Amino acid sequence: MAETVDAKKEEADYKRVRSFPLIRHTDMPEEMRVETMELCVTACEKFSTNNESAAKMIKESMDKKFGSSWHVVIGEASASRSRTR
Protein backbone atom coordinates (compact mmCIF):
# COMPACT_ATOMS: atom_id res chain seq x y z
CA MET A 1 0.00 0.00 0.00
CA ALA A 2 2.79 2.44 0.91
CA GLU A 3 4.52 1.73 -2.40
CA THR A 4 1.36 2.63 -4.32
CA VAL A 5 0.97 5.92 -2.45
CA ASP A 6 4.65 6.76 -2.95
CA ALA A 7 4.47 5.89 -6.65
CA LYS A 8 1.39 8.07 -7.16
CA LYS A 9 3.02 10.98 -5.31
CA GLU A 10 6.19 10.59 -7.36
CA GLU A 11 4.19 10.55 -10.61
CA ALA A 12 2.21 13.65 -9.57
CA ASP A 13 5.43 15.49 -8.70
CA TYR A 14 6.95 14.51 -12.06
CA LYS A 15 3.88 15.76 -13.96
CA ARG A 16 3.90 19.02 -12.01
CA VAL A 17 7.56 19.67 -12.82
CA ARG A 18 7.10 18.77 -16.49
CA SER A 19 4.08 21.03 -16.89
CA PHE A 20 5.87 24.18 -15.77
CA PRO A 21 7.30 26.13 -18.72
CA LEU A 22 10.96 27.02 -18.40
CA ILE A 23 13.19 29.20 -20.53
CA ARG A 24 16.84 29.10 -19.56
CA HIS A 25 18.08 31.65 -22.09
CA THR A 26 16.63 33.44 -25.07
CA ASP A 27 17.40 36.48 -27.14
CA MET A 28 13.74 36.87 -28.16
CA PRO A 29 12.06 40.19 -27.48
CA GLU A 30 9.80 40.04 -24.41
CA GLU A 31 6.52 40.11 -26.37
CA MET A 32 7.68 37.29 -28.67
CA ARG A 33 8.88 35.23 -25.70
CA VAL A 34 5.54 35.56 -23.89
CA GLU A 35 3.53 34.66 -27.01
CA THR A 36 5.79 31.69 -27.70
CA MET A 37 5.51 30.42 -24.13
CA GLU A 38 1.70 30.67 -24.23
CA LEU A 39 1.61 28.90 -27.60
CA CYS A 40 3.81 26.06 -26.32
CA VAL A 41 1.73 25.56 -23.18
CA THR A 42 -1.49 25.57 -25.23
CA ALA A 43 -0.15 23.08 -27.79
CA CYS A 44 1.23 20.72 -25.15
CA GLU A 45 -2.05 20.79 -23.22
CA LYS A 46 -4.11 20.24 -26.36
CA PHE A 47 -1.93 17.38 -27.61
CA SER A 48 -0.76 15.99 -24.27
CA THR A 49 -0.33 12.48 -25.66
CA ASN A 50 0.98 13.41 -29.11
CA ASN A 51 4.23 15.39 -29.11
CA GLU A 52 4.42 15.34 -32.91
CA SER A 53 1.06 17.11 -33.27
CA ALA A 54 2.01 19.65 -30.60
CA ALA A 55 5.30 20.39 -32.37
CA LYS A 56 3.50 20.75 -35.71
CA MET A 57 1.01 23.20 -34.20
CA ILE A 58 3.79 25.27 -32.64
CA LYS A 59 5.90 25.32 -35.81
CA GLU A 60 3.02 26.30 -38.08
CA SER A 61 1.92 29.06 -35.70
CA MET A 62 5.46 30.40 -35.28
CA ASP A 63 6.11 30.33 -39.03
CA LYS A 64 2.88 32.22 -39.68
CA LYS A 65 3.33 34.79 -36.91
CA PHE A 66 7.10 35.39 -36.97
CA GLY A 67 8.21 34.13 -40.40
CA SER A 68 9.74 30.81 -41.31
CA SER A 69 12.00 28.63 -40.50
CA TRP A 70 11.30 27.59 -36.93
CA HIS A 71 12.41 24.20 -35.64
CA VAL A 72 10.41 22.62 -32.83
CA VAL A 73 11.56 19.67 -30.72
CA ILE A 74 9.33 18.21 -28.01
CA GLY A 75 10.07 15.11 -25.97
CA GLU A 76 11.44 13.68 -22.80
CA ALA A 77 15.16 14.11 -22.29
CA SER A 78 15.54 16.15 -25.46
CA ALA A 79 17.71 19.22 -25.53
CA SER A 80 18.80 21.53 -28.25
CA ARG A 81 20.94 24.58 -28.61
CA SER A 82 21.01 26.72 -31.69
CA ARG A 83 21.90 30.24 -32.60
CA THR A 84 20.82 32.55 -35.35
CA ARG A 85 22.60 35.53 -36.77
Coordinates of C-alpha atoms in Angstrom, one line a residue:
M1 CA 0.0 0.0 0.0
A2 CA 2.8 2.4 0.9
E3 CA 4.5 1.7 -2.4
T4 CA 1.4 2.6 -4.3
V5 CA 1.0 5.9 -2.4
D6 CA 4.7 6.8 -2.9
A7 CA 4.5 5.9 -6.6
K8 CA 1.4 8.1 -7.2
K9 CA 3.0 11.0 -5.3
E10 CA 6.2 10.6 -7.4
E11 CA 4.2 10.6 -10.6
A12 CA 2.2 13.6 -9.6
D13 CA 5.4 15.5 -8.7
Y14 CA 6.9 14.5 -12.1
K15 CA 3.9 15.8 -14.0
R16 CA 3.9 19.0 -12.0
V17 CA 7.6 19.7 -12.8
R18 CA 7.1 18.8 -16.5
S19 CA 4.1 21.0 -16.9
F20 CA 5.9 24.2 -15.8
P21 CA 7.3 26.1 -18.7
L22 CA 11.0 27.0 -18.4
I23 CA 13.2 29.2 -20.5
R24 CA 16.8 29.1 -19.6
H25 CA 18.1 31.6 -22.1
T26 CA 16.6 33.4 -25.1
D27 CA 17.4 36.5 -27.1
M28 CA 13.7 36.9 -28.2
P29 CA 12.1 40.2 -27.5
E30 CA 9.8 40.0 -24.4
E31 CA 6.5 40.1 -26.4
M32 CA 7.7 37.3 -28.7
R33 CA 8.9 35.2 -25.7
V34 CA 5.5 35.6 -23.9
E35 CA 3.5 34.7 -27.0
T36 CA 5.8 31.7 -27.7
M37 CA 5.5 30.4 -24.1
E38 CA 1.7 30.7 -24.2
L39 CA 1.6 28.9 -27.6
C40 CA 3.8 26.1 -26.3
V41 CA 1.7 25.6 -23.2
T42 CA -1.5 25.6 -25.2
A43 CA -0.2 23.1 -27.8
C44 CA 1.2 20.7 -25.1
E45 CA -2.0 20.8 -23.2
K46 CA -4.1 20.2 -26.4
F47 CA -1.9 17.4 -27.6
S48 CA -0.8 16.0 -24.3
T49 CA -0.3 12.5 -25.7
N50 CA 1.0 13.4 -29.1
N51 CA 4.2 15.4 -29.1
E52 CA 4.4 15.3 -32.9
S53 CA 1.1 17.1 -33.3
A54 CA 2.0 19.7 -30.6
A55 CA 5.3 20.4 -32.4
K56 CA 3.5 20.8 -35.7
M57 CA 1.0 23.2 -34.2
I58 CA 3.8 25.3 -32.6
K59 CA 5.9 25.3 -35.8
E60 CA 3.0 26.3 -38.1
S61 CA 1.9 29.1 -35.7
M62 CA 5.5 30.4 -35.3
D63 CA 6.1 30.3 -39.0
K64 CA 2.9 32.2 -39.7
K65 CA 3.3 34.8 -36.9
F66 CA 7.1 35.4 -37.0
G67 CA 8.2 34.1 -40.4
S68 CA 9.7 30.8 -41.3
S69 CA 12.0 28.6 -40.5
W70 CA 11.3 27.6 -36.9
H71 CA 12.4 24.2 -35.6
V72 CA 10.4 22.6 -32.8
V73 CA 11.6 19.7 -30.7
I74 CA 9.3 18.2 -28.0
G75 CA 10.1 15.1 -26.0
E76 CA 11.4 13.7 -22.8
A77 CA 15.2 14.1 -22.3
S78 CA 15.5 16.1 -25.5
A79 CA 17.7 19.2 -25.5
S80 CA 18.8 21.5 -28.2
R81 CA 20.9 24.6 -28.6
S82 CA 21.0 26.7 -31.7
R83 CA 21.9 30.2 -32.6
T84 CA 20.8 32.6 -35.4
R85 CA 22.6 35.5 -36.8

